[in-house]
Short mmCIF file of N, CA and C in Angstrom, two decimals:
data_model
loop_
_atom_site.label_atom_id
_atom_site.label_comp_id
_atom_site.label_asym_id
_atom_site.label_seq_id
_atom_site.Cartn_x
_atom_site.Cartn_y
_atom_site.Cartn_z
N UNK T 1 -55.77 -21.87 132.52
CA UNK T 1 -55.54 -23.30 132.41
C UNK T 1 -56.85 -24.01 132.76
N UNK T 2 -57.33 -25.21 132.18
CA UNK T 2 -58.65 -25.78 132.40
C UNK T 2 -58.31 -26.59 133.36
N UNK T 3 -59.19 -26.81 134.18
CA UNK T 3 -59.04 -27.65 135.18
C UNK T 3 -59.25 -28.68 135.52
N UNK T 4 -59.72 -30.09 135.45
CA UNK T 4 -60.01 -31.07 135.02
C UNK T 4 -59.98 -31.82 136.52
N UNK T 5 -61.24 -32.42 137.37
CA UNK T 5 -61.08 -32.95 138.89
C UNK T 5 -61.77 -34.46 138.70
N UNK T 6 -61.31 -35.10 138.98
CA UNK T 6 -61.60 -37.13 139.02
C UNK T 6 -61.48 -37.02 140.28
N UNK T 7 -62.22 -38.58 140.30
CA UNK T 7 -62.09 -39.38 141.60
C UNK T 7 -61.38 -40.19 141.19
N UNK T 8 -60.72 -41.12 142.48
CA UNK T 8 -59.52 -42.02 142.36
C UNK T 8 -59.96 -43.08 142.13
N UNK T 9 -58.87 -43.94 141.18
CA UNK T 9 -60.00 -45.17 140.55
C UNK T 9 -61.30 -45.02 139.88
N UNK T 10 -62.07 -43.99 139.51
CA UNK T 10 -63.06 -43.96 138.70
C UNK T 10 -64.26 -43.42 139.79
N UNK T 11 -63.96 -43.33 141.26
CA UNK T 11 -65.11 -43.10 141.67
C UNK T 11 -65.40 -41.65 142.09
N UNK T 12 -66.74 -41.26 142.76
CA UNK T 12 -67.09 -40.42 142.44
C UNK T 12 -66.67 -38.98 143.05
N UNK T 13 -66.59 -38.20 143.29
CA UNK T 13 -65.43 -36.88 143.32
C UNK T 13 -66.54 -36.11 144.51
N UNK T 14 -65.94 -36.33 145.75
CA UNK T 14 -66.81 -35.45 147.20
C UNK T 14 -66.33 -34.04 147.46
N UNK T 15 -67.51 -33.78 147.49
CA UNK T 15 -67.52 -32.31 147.67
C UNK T 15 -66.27 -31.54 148.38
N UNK T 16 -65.78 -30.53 148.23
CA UNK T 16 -64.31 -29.59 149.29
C UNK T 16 -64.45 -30.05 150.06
N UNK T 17 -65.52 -29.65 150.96
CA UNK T 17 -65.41 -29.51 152.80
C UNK T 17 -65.22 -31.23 152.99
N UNK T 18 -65.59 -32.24 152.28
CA UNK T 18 -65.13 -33.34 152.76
C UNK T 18 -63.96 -34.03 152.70
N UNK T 19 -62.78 -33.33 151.84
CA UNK T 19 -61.31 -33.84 151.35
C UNK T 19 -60.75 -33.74 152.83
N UNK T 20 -59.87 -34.61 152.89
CA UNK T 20 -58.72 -34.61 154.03
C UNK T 20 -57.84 -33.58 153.93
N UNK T 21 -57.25 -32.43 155.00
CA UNK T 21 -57.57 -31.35 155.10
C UNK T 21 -55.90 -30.74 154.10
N UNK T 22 -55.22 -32.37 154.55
CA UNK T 22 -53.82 -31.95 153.41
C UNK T 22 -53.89 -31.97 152.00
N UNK T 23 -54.94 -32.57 151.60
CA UNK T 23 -55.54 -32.51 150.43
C UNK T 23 -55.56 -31.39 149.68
N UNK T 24 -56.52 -30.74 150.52
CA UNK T 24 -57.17 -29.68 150.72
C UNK T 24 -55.88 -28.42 150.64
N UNK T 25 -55.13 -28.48 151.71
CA UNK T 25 -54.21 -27.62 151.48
C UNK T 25 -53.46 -27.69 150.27
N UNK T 26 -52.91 -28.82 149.50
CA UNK T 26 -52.14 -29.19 148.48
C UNK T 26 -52.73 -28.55 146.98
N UNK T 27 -54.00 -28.71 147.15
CA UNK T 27 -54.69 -28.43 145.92
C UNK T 27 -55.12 -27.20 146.18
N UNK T 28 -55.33 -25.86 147.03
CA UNK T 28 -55.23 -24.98 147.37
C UNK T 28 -53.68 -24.22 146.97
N UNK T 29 -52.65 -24.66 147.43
CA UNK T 29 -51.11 -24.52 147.13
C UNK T 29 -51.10 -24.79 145.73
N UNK T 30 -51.41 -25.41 144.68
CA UNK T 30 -51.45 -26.08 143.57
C UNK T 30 -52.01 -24.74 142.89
N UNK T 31 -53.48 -24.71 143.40
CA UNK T 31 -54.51 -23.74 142.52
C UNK T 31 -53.50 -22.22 142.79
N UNK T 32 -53.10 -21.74 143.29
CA UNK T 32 -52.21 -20.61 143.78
C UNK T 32 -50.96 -20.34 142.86
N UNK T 33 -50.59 -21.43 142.43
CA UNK T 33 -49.69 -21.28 141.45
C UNK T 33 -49.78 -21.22 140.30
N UNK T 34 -51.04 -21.81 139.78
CA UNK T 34 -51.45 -21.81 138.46
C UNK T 34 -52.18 -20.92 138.14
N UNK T 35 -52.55 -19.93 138.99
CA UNK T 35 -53.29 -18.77 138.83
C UNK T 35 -52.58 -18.47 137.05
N UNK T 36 -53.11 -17.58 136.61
CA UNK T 36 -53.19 -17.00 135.00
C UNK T 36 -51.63 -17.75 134.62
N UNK T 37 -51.69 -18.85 134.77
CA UNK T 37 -50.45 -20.02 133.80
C UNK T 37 -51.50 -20.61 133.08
N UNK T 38 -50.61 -20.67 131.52
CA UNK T 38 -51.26 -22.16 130.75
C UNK T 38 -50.33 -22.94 130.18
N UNK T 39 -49.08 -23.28 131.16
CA UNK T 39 -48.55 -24.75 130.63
C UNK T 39 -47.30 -24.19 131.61
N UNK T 40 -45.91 -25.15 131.32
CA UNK T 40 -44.82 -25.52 131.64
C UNK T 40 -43.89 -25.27 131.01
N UNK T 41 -42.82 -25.50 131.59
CA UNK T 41 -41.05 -25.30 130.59
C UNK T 41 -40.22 -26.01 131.31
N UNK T 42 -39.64 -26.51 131.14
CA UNK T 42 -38.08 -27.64 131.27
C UNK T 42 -36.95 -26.83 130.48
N UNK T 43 -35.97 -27.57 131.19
CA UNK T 43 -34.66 -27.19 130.39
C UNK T 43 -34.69 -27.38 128.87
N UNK T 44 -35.51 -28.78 128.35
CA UNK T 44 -35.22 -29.21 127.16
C UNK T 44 -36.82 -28.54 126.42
N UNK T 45 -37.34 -28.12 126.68
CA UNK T 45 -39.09 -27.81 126.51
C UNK T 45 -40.26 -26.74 126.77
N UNK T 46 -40.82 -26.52 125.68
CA UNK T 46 -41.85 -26.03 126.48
C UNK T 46 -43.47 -26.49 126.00
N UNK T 47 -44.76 -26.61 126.93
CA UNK T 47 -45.98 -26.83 126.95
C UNK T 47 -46.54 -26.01 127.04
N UNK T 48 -47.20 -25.52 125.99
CA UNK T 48 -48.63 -24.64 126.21
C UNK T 48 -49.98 -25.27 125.95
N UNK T 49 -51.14 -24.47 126.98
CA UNK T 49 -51.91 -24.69 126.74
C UNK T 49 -52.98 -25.99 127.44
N UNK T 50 -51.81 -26.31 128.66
CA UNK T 50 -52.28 -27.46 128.96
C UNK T 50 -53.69 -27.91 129.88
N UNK T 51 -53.49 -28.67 130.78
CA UNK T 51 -55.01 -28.59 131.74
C UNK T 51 -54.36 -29.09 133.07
N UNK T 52 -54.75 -28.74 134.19
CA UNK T 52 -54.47 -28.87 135.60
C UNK T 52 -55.59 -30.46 135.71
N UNK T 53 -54.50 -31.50 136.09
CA UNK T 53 -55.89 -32.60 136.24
C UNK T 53 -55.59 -32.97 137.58
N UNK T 54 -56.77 -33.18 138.38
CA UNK T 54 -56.26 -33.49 139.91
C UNK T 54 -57.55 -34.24 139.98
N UNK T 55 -56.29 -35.74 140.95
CA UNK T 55 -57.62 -36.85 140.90
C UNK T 55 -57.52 -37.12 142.74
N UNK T 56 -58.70 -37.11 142.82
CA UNK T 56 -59.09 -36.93 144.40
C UNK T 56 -59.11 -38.32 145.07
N UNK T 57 -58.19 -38.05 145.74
CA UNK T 57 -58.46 -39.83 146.23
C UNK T 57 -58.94 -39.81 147.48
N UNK T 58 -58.33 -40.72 149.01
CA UNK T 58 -59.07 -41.31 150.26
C UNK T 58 -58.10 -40.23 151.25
N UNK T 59 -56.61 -39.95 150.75
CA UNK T 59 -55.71 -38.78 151.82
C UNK T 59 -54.83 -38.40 150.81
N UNK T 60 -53.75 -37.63 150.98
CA UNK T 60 -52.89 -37.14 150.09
C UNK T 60 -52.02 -37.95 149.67
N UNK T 61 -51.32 -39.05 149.87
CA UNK T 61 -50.87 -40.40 149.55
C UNK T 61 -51.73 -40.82 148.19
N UNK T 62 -53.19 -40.84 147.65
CA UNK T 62 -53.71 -41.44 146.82
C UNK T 62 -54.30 -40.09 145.86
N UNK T 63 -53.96 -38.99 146.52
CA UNK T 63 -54.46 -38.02 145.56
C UNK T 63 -53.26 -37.26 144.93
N UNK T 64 -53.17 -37.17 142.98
CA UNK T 64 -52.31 -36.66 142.94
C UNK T 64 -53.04 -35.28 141.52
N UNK T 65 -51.76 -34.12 141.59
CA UNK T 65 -52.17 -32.93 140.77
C UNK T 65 -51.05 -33.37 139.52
N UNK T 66 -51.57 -32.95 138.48
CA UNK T 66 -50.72 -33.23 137.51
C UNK T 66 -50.66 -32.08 136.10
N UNK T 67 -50.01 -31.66 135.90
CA UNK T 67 -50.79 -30.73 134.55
C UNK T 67 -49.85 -31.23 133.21
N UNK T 68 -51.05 -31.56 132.55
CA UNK T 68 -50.68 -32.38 131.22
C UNK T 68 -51.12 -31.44 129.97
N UNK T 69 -50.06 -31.75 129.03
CA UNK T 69 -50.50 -31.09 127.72
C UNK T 69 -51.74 -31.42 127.30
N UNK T 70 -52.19 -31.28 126.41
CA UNK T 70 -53.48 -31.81 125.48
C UNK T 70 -52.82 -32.89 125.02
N UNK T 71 -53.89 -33.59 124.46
CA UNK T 71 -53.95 -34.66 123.77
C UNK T 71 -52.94 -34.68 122.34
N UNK T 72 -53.99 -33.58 121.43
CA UNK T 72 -53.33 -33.51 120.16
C UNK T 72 -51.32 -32.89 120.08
N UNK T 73 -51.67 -32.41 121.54
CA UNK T 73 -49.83 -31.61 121.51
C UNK T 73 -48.94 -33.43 121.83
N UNK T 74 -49.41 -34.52 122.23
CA UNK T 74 -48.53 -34.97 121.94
C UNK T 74 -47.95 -35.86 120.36
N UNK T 75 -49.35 -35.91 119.77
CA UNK T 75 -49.69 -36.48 118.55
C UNK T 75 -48.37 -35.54 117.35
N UNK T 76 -48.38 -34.48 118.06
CA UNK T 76 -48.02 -33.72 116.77
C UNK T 76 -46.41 -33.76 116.99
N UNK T 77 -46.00 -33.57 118.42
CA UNK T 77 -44.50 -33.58 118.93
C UNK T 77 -43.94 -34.95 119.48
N UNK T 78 -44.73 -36.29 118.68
CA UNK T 78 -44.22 -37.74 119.43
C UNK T 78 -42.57 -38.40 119.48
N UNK T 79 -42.34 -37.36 118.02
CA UNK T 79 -40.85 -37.75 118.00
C UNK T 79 -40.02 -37.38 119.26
N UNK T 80 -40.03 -36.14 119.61
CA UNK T 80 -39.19 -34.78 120.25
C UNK T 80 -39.81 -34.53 121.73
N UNK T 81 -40.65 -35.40 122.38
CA UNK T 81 -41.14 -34.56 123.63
C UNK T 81 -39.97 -35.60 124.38
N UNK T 82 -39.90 -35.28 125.40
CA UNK T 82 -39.04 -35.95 126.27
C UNK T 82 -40.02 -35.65 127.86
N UNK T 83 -40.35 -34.66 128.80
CA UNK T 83 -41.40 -34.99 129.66
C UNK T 83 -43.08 -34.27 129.26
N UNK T 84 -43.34 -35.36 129.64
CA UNK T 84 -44.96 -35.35 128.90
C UNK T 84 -46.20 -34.99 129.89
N UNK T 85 -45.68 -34.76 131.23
CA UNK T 85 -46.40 -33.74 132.42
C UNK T 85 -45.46 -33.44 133.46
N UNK T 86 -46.20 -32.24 134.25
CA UNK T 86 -45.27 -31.85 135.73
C UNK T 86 -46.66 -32.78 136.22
N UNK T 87 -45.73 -33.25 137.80
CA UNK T 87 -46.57 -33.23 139.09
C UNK T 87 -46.49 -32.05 139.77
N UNK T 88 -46.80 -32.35 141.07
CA UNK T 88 -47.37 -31.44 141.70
C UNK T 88 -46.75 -31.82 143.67
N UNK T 89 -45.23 -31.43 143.93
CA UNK T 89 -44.78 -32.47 145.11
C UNK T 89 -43.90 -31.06 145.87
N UNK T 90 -44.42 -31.33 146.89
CA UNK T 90 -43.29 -30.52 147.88
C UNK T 90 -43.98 -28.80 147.34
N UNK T 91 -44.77 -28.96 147.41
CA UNK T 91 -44.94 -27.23 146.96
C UNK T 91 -44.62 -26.57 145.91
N UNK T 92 -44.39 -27.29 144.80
CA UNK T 92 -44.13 -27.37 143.35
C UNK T 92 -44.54 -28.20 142.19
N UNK T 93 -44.17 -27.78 141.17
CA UNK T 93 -44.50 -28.33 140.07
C UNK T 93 -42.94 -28.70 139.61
N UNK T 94 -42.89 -30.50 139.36
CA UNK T 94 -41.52 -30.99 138.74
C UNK T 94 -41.67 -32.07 137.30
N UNK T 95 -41.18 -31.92 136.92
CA UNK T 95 -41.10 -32.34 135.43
C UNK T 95 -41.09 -34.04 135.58
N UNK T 96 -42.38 -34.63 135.12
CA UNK T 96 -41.77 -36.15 135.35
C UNK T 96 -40.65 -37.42 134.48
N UNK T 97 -39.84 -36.48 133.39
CA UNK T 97 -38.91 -37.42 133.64
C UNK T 97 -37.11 -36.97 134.24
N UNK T 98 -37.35 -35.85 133.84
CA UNK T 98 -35.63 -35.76 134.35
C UNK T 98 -35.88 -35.10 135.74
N UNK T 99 -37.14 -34.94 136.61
CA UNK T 99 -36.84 -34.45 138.13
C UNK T 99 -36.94 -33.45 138.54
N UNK T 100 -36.75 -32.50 137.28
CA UNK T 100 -36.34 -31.09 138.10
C UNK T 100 -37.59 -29.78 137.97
N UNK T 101 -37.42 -28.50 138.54
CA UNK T 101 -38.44 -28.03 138.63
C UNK T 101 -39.02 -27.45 137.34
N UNK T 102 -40.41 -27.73 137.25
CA UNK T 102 -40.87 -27.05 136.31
C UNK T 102 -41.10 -25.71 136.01
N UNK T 103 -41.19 -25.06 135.15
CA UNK T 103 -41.06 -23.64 135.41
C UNK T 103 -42.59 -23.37 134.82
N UNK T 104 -43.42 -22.59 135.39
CA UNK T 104 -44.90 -22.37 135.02
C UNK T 104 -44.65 -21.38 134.34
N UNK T 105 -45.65 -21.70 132.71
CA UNK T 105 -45.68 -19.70 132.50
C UNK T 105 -47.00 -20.27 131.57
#
């Protein structure tokens, strides 16, 4: 899965050792799960191929992990997708519109 790291609001993205340390753990917990995954599954769905995007913010409150399809996967499925990324909450990955857990593969 590609990995894709922002700063929050547009600014600029500080080095590991300086993230707040739950941060740090979250996106550690995050990277652990996505080990050799490239996308998601829902009850109603599945995503391949997608990218891990995690935007670094000021504490874990403003920083969030998200893994989103590509671009062109929604162009092609606009009729029929129903959730269009997992987050990344409680030590999991959950589907953002109906709630429930995402299943990595």
């Amino acid at each position: 899965m590609k990995i894709i790291t922002k700063g929050y609001m547009n600014s600029k993205v500080q080095p590991f050792p300086e993230w707040d340390l739950e941060v740090q753990d979250a996106i550690h917990e995050a990277m652990n799960l996505i080990a050799g995954k490239h996308g998601f599954r829902t009850h109603f769905e599945i995503w391949r191929n997608c990218e891990l995007i995690i935007t670094i913010g000021h504490n874990l409150h403003t920083t969030s992990i998200e893994i989103r399809p590509p671009q062109m996967a929604f162009i092609r499925r606009r009729a029929n997708w129903y959730n269009s990324y997992a987050y990344f909450c409680n030590g999991a990955f959950w589907a953002n519109r109906d709630r429930t857990k995402a299943i990595l593969i």
